[in-house]
Coordinates of C-alpha atoms and ligand atoms in Angstrom, one line a residue:
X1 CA -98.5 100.1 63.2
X2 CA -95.5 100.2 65.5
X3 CA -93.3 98.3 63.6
X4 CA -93.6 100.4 60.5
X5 CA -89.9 101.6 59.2
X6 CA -89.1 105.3 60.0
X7 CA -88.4 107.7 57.4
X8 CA -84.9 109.1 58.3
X9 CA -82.2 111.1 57.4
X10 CA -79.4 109.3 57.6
X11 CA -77.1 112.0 59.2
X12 CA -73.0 111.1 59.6
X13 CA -71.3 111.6 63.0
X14 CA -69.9 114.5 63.3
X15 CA -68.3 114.5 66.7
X16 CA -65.7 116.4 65.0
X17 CA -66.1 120.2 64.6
X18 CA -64.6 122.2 62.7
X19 CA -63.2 125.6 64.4
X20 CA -61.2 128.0 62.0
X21 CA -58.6 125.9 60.6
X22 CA -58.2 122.9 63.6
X23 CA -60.7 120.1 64.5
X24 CA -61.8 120.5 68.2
X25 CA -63.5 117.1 70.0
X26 CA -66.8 118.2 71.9
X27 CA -66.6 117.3 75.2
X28 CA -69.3 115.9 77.1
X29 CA -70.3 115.7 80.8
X30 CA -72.6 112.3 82.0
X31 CA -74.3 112.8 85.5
X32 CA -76.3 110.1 86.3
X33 CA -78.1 109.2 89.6
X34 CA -76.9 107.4 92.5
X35 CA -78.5 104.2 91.9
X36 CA -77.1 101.4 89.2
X37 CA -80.9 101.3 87.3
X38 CA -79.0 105.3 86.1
X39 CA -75.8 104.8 86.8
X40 CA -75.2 102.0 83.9
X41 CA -77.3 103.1 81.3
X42 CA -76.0 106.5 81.6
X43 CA -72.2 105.1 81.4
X44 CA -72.9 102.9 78.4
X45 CA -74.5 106.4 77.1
X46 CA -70.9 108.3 77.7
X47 CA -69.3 104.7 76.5
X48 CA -71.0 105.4 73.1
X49 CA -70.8 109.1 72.7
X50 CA -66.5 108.3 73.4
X51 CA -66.7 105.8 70.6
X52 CA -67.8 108.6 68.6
X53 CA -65.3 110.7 69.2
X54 CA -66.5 112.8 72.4
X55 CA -64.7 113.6 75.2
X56 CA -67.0 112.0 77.6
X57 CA -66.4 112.9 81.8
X58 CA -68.6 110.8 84.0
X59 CA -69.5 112.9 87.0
X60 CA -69.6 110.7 90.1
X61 CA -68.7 109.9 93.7
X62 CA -65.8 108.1 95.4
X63 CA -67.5 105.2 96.4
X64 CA -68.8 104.7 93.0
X65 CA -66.0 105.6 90.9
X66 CA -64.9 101.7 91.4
X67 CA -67.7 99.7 89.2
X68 CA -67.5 102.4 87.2
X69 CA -63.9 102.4 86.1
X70 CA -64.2 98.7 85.7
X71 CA -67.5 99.7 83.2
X72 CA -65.2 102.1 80.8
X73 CA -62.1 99.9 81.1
X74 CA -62.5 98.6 78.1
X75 CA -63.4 101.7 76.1
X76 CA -60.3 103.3 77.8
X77 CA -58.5 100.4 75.9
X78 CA -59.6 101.4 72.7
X79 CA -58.3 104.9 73.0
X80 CA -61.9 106.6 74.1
X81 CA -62.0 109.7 75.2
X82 CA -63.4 108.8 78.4
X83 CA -62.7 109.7 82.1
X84 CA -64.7 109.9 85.4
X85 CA -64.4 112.7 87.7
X86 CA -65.6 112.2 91.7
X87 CA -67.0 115.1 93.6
X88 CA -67.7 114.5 97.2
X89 CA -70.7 113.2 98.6
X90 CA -72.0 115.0 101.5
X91 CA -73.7 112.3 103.4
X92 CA -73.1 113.2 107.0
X93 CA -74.1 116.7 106.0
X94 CA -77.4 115.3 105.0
X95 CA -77.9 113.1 107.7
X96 CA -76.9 109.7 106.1
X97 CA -74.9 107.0 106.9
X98 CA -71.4 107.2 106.5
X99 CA -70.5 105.5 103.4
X100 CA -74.1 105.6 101.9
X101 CA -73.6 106.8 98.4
X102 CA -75.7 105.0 96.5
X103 CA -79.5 104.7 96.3
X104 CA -79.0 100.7 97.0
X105 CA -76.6 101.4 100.5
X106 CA -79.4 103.6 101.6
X107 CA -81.2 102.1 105.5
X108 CA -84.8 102.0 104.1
X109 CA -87.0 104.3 101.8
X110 CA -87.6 106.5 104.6
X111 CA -84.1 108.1 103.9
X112 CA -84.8 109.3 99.9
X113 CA -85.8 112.3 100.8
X114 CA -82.2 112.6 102.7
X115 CA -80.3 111.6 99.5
X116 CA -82.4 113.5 97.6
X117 CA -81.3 116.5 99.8
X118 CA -77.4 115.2 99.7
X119 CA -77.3 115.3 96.0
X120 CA -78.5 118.9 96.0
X121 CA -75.3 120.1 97.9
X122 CA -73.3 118.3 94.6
X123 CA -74.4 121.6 93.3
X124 CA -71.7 123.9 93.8
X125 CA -69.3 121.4 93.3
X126 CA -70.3 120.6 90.2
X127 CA -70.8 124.3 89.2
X128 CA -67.4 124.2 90.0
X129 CA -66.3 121.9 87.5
X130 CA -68.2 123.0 84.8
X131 CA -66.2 126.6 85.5
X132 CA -63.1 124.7 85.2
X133 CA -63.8 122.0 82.4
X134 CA -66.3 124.1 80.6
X135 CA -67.8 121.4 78.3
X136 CA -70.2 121.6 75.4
X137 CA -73.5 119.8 77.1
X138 CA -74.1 118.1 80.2
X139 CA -76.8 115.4 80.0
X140 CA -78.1 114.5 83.5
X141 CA -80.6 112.8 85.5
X142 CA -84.3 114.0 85.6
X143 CA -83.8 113.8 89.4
X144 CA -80.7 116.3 89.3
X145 CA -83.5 119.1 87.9
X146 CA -80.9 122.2 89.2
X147 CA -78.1 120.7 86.5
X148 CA -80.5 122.7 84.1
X149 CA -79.8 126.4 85.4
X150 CA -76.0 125.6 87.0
X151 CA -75.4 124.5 83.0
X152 CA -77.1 127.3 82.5
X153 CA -75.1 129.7 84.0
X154 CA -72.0 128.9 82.1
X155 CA -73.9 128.8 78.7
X156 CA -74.2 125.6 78.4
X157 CA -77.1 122.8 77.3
X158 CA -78.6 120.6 79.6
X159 CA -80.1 117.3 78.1
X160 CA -82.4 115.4 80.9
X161 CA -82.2 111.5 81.1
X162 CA -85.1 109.8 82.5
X163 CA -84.1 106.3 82.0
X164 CA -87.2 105.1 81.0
X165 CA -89.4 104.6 77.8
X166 CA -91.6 107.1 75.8
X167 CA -94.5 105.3 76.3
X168 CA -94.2 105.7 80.1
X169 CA -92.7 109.8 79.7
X170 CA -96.2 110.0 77.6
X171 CA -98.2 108.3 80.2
X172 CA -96.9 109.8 82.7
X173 CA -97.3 113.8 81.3
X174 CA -100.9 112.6 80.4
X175 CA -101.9 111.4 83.9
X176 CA -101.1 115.2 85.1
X177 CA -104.7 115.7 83.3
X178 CA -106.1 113.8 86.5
X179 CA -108.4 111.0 85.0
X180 CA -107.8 108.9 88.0
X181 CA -110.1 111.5 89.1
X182 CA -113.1 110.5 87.4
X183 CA -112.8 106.9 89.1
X184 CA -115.2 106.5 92.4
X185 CA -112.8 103.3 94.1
X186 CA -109.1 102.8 94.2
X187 CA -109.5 99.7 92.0
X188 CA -111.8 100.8 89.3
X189 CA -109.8 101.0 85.8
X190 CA -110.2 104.4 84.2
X191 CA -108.4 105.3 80.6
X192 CA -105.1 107.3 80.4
X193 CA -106.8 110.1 78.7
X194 CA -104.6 110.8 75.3
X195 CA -102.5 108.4 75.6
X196 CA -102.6 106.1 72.0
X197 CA -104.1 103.0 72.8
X198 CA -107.3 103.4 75.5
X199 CA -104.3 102.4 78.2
X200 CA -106.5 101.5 81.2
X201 CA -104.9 101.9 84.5
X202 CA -106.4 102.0 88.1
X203 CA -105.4 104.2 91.1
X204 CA -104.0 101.4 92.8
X205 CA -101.3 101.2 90.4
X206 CA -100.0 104.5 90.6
X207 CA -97.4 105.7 92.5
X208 CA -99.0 107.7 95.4
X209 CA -96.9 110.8 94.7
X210 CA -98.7 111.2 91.3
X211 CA -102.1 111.1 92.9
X212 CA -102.1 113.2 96.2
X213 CA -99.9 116.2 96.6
X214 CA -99.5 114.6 100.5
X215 CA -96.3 113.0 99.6
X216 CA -95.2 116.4 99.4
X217 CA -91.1 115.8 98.8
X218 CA -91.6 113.8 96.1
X219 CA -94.2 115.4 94.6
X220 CA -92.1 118.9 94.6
X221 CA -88.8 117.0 93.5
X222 CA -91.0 115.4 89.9
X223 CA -92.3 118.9 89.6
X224 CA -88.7 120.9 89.5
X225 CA -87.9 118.2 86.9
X226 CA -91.0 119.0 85.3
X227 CA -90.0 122.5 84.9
X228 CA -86.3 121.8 84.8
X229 CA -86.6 119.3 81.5
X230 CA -88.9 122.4 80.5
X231 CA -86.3 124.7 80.0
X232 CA -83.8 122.3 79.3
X233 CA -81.8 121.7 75.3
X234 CA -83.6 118.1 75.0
X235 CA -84.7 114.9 76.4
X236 CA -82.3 111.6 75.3
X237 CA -84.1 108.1 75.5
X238 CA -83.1 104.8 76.1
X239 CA -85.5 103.5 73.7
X240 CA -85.8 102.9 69.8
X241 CA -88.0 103.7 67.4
X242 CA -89.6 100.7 66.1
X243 CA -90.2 100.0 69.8
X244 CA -92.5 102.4 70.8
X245 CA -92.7 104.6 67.4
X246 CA -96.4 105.8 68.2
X247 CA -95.1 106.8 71.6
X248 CA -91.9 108.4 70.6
X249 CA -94.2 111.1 67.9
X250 CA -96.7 111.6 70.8
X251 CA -93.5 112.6 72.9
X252 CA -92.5 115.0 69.9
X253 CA -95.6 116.4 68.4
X254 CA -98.1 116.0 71.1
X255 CA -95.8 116.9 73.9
X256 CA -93.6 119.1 71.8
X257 CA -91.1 117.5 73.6
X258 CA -87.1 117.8 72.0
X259 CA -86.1 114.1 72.2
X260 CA -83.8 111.8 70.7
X261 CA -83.8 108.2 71.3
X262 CA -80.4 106.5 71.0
X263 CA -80.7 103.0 72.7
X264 CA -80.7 100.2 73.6
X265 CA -78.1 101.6 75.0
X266 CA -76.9 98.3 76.4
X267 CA -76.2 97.2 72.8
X268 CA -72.5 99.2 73.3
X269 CA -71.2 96.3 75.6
X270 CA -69.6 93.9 72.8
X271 CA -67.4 91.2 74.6
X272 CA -68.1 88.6 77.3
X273 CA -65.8 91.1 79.9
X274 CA -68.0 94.4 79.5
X275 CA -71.0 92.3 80.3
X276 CA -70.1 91.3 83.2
X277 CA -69.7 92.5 86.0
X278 CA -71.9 95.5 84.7
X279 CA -73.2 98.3 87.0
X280 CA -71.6 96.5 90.2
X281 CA -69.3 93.0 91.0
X282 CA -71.1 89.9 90.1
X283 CA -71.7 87.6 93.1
X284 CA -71.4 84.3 90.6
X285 CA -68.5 84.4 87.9
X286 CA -69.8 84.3 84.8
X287 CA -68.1 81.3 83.4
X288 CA -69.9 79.2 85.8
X289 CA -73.2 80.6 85.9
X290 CA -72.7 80.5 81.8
X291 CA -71.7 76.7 82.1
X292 CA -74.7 76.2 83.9
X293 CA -76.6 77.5 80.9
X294 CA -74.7 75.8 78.5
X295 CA -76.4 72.2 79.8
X296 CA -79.8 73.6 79.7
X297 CA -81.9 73.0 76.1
X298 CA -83.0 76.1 74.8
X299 CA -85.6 78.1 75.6
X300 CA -86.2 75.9 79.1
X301 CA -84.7 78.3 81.9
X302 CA -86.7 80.6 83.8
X303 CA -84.9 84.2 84.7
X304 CA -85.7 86.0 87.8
X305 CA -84.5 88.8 88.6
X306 CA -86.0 91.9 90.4
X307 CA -83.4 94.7 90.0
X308 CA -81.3 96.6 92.0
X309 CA -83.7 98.1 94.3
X310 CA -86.7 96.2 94.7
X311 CA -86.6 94.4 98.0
X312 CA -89.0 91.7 99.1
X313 CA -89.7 90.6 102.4
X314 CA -88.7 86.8 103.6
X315 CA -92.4 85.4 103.5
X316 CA -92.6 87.1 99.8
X317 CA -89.2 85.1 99.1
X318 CA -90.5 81.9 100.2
X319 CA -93.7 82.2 98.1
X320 CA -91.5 82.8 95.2
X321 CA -89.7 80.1 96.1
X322 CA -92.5 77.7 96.3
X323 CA -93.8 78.9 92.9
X324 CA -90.9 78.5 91.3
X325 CA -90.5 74.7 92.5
X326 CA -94.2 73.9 91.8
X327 CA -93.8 75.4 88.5
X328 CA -91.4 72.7 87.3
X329 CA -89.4 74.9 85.1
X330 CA -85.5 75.4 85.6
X331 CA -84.6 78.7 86.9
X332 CA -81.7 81.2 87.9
X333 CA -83.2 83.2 90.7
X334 CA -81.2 86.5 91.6
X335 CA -82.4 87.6 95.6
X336 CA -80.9 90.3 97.3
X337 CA -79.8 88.6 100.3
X338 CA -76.2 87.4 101.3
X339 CA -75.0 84.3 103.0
X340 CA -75.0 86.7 105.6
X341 CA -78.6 86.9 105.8
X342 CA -78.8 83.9 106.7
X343 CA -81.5 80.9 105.1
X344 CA -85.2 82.2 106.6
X345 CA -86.2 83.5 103.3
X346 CA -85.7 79.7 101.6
X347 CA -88.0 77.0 102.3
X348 CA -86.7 73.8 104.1
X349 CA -84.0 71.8 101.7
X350 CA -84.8 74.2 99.0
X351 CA -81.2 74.6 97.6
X352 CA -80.9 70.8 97.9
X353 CA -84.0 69.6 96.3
X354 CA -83.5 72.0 93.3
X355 CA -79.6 70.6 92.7
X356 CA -78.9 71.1 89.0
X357 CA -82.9 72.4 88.3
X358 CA -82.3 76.0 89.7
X359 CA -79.5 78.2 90.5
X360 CA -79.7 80.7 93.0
X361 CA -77.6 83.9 92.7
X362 CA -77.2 85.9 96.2
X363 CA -76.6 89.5 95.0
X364 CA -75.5 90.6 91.9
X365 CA -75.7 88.6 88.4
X366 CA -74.5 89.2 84.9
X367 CA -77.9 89.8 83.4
X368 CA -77.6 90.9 79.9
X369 CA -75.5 87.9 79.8
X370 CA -77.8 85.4 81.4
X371 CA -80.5 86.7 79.0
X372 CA -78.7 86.4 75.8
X373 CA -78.1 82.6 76.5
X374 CA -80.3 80.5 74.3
X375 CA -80.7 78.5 77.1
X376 CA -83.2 81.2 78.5
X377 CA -86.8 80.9 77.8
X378 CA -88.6 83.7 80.4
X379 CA -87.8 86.7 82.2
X380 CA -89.7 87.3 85.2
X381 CA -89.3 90.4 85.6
X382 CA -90.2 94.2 88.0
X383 CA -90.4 95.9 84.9
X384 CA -87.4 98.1 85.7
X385 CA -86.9 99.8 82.4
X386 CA -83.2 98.5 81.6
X387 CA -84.4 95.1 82.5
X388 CA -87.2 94.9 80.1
X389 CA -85.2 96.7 77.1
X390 CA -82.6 94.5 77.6
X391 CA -85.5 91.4 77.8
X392 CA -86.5 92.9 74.4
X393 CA -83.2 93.2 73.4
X394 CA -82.4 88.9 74.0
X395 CA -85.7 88.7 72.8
X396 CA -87.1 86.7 75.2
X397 CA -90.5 86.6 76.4
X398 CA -92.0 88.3 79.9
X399 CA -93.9 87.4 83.1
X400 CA -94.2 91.5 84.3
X401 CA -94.3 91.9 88.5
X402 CA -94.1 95.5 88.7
X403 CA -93.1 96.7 92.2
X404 CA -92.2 100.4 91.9
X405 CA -91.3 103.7 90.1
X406 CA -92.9 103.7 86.9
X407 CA -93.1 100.0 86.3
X408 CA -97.0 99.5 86.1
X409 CA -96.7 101.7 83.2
X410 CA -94.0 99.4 81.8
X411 CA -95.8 97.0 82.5
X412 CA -98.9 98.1 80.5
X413 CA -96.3 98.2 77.3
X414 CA -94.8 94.7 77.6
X415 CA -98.6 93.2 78.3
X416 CA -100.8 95.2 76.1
X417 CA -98.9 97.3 73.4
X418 CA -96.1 94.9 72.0
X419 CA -98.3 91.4 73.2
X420 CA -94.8 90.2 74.3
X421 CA -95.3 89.4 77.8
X422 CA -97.5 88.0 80.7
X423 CA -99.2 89.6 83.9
X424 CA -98.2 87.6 87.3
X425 CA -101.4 89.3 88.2
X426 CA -99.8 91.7 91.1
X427 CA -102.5 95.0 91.2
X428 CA -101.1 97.6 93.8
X429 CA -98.2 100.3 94.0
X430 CA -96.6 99.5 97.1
X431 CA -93.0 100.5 97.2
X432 CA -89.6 98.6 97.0
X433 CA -91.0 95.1 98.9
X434 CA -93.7 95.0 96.1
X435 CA -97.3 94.1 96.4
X436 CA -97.9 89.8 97.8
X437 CA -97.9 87.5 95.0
X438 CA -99.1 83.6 96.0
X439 CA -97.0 81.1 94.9
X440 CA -99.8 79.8 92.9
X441 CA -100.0 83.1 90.3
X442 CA -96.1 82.6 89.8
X443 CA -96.3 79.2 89.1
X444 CA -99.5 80.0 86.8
X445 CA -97.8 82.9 84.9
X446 CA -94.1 80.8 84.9
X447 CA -96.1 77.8 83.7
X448 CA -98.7 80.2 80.9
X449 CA -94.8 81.5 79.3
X450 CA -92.8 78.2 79.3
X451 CA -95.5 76.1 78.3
X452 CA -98.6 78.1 76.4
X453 CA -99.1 77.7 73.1
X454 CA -99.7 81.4 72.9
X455 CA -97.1 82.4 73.7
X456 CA -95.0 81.0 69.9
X457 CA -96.4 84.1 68.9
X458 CA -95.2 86.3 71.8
X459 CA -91.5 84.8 71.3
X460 CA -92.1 85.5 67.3
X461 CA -92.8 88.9 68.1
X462 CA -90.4 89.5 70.3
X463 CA -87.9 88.1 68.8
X464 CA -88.3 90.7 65.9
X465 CA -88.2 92.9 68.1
X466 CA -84.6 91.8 69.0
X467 CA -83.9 91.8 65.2
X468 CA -85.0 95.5 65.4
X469 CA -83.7 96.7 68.4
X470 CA -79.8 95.7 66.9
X471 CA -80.5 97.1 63.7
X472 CA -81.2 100.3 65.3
X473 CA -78.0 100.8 66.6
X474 CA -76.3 99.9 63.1
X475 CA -74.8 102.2 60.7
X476 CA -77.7 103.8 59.2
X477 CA -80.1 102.3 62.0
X478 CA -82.8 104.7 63.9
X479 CA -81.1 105.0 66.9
X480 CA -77.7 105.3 65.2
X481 CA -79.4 108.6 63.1
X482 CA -80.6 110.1 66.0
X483 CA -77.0 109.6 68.0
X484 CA -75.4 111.4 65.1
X485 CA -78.2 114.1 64.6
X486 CA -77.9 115.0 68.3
X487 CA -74.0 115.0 68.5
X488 CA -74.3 117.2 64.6
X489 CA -77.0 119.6 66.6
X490 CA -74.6 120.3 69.9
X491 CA -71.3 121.1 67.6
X492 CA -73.5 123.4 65.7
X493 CA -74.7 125.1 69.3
X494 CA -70.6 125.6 69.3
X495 CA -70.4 127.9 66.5
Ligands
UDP501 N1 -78.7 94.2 87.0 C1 -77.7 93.3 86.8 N2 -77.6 92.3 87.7 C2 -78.5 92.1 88.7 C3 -79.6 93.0 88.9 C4 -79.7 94.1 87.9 O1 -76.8 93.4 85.9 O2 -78.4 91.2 89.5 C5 -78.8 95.3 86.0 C6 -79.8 95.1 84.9 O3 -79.2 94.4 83.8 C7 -80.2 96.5 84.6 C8 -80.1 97.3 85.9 O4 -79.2 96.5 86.7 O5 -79.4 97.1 83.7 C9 -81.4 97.4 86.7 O6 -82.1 98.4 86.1 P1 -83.7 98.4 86.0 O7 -84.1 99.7 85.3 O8 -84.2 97.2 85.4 O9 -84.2 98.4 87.5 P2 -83.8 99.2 88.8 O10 -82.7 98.6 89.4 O11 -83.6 100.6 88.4 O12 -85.1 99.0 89.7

């Protein structure tokens, strides 16, 4: 069923429109989030509207212009379209840090609400811009749900980005029917009423904020994007079809939601140099950590990696750790912990004993690189949406460890709807340091994906999935259709 081939329109781009007797580019602003899990899908988004032919401005802060720059520095080369403009970020005025302008600099949860509060005041700045620039559409974040009515004002279309899948949007709008309700104990599974599939989840899965209306900030902020996306032109997805195809028609005709889905949207980086360093400096260069690869067989190195947010204590980093060395499986592990940090989080002669079996990255690594290398057989993974797309994308199989957000309903899609990963078993909704896993379910579920015969058919299907997910973004592909449908729709809005 999901992997039956759409019927489409093959539409061509028109990012050219025709005004009287000239040609006029449309001109496009990208707002994304503070926090790299937005920030780089949303500039590989403006990356592929500019190879279109859009004017594409990236709307951004000083401190994160830099990664940025590096991001489009290659599209710039080609003779996009594509420029980044900062507005200031009022953290002082909100009671931040100095120098705290992304979600990932930010002292400890406790502060969101803060930076939620100092990306409000980008407000009139922006408003500002779009009086000066006027362009044709501004797609921003779900979290940035006033973009809607400042476009507004100046006539212009708002298109929401959530950066996550369909089948979690779906899940997500079907949970506001309360069947977690019906449950008499936290951990008691009860159905996603309406959602395809009988979906079970339990309460102690969700984030709190979708339960009780006592996490009031949060709860208010997801409700003004509620209304916000609402009243906004669209929705764009970093999805594709084939993917999630059941989910995607469920978001259109159940929802009656106005959505395109245009990914992977990773699939824009071409070369070696726009994979790196992607979203933020590597902390390994790529040729070595690529080298190391290279003397691996295929399919024998474990990836782990937890995102850019997720943050686990030191005892959670030694039972990885542990896991990891008991599983017997070569790795490259990326922690978010500096030299700096110091060596509490390792276990005695770790780094030593695992010479040439595991390589530890400190920081920041080249994923979609890392992933793409035969050489990788697993991704153990938080579920963060860009991770597992671009999983899906390398076509490599997945141990899920959702810690956050919306990733127990990623989760649930990986596990049970496309059969292409593994559970490491973790059951509650915690926040950024994650639920405990023991040592002994990683090296179970690391173990279960190198070694089970099961999973052959996991890596089949997967793999296809990766056959898919490329072809969507080809000439005539799904995602590729619904790119050049949505550009055709906003030059008509022109006229
Ligand atoms: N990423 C990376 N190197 C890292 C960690 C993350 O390149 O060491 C990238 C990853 O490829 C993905 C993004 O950062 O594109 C993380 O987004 P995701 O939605 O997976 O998780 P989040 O960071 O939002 O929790």
């Amino acid at each position: 069923m999901l992997y039956n081939k759409p019927n489409f329109i093959s539409l061509p781009a028109l990012s050219l429109q025709k005004m009287g007797s000239e040609y006029h580019t449309s001109h496009i602003f990208f707002f994304p989030f503070l926090a790299r899990g937005h920030v780089i899908p949303m500039v590989d988004m403006a990356k592929l509207f500019a190879a279109k032919g859009v004017k594409a401005t990236i709307i951004t802060t000083p401190l994160n212009k830099p990664c940025i720059s590096k991001s489009i520095e290659k599209s710039k080369l080609s003779g996009h379209n594509i420029h980044i403009q900062t507005i200031k970020f009022p953290s002082s005025e909100a009671g931040l840090p100095d120098g705290c302008e992304n979600m990932d600099s930010i002292p400890s949860p406790q502060f969101f609400p803060k930076f939620c509060m100092a990306t409000k005041l980008l407000q009139e700045p922006l408003e500002q811009l779009l009086l000066e620039q006027h362009p044709d559409c501004v797609v921003s974040d779900t979290f940035f749900a006033w973009t809607t009515d400042s476009a507004a004002k100046f006539g212009i279309p708002r298109l929401v980005f959530h950066g996550t899948c369909f089948f979690s949007l779906c899940a997500v709008e079907c949970m506001r029917l309360e069947p977690f309700k019906n449950v008499s104990f936290d951990s008691e599974p009860f159905v996603i009423s309406n959602l395809p599939g009988e979906i079970k989840m339990t309460r102690l899965q969700m984030p709190p904020f979708e339960i009780s209306k006592e996490f009031e900030g949060m709860s208010r902020l997801l409700q003004e994007a509620k209304k916000a996306e609402l009243k906004s032109f669209g929705v764009v997805v970093n999805s594709f079809y084939e993917l999630e195809n059941v989910y995607a028609e469920y978001y259109r005709k159940v929802l009656g939601r106005k959505a395109w889905h245009i990914g992977p949207l990773s699939l824009c980086n071409k070369d070696i140099e726009e994979k790196a360093n992607r979203g933020r400096e590597d902390s390994i260069h790529h040729h070595e950590c690529l080298k190391w690869l290279d003397m691996k067989k295929p399919n024998s190195v474990v990836y782990i990696c937890f995102g850019s947010m997720a943050n686990f204590l030191n005892s959670q980093l030694k039972e990885i750790a542990t896991g990891l060395e008991a599983s017997g499986q070569f790795f490259i592990w990326v922690v978010r912990r500096s030299k700096e940090d110091g060596e509490d989080w390792l276990p005695e002669g770790f780094e030593k004993r695992m010479e040439g079996k595991g390589l530890i990255i400190r920081g920041w690594s080249p994923q979609t690189l890392i992933l793409e290398h035969e050489a990788i057989g697993a991704f153990v993974t938080h579920c963060g949406w860009n991770s597992v797309l671009e999983g899906v994308v390398a076509g490599v199989p997945i141990v899920t460890w959702p810690v956050a957000a919306e990733q127990f309903y990623n989760e649930k899609l990986v596990n049970e709807v496309l059969k292409i990963g593994v559970p490491v078993g973790v059951k509650k909704w915690v926040g950024l340091e994650g639920d405990k896993c023991s040592m002994d379910a990683l090296e179970k579920a690391v173990k279960r994906i190198m070694e089970d015969e099961e999973v052959e058919e996991m890596r089949k299907r997967v793999k296809l999935l990766s056959k898919l997910a490329k072809r969507s973004v080809e000439e005539e592909g799904s995602s590729y259709s619904d790119l050049s449908a949505l550009i055709e729709e906003l030059g008509l809005l022109r006229h």
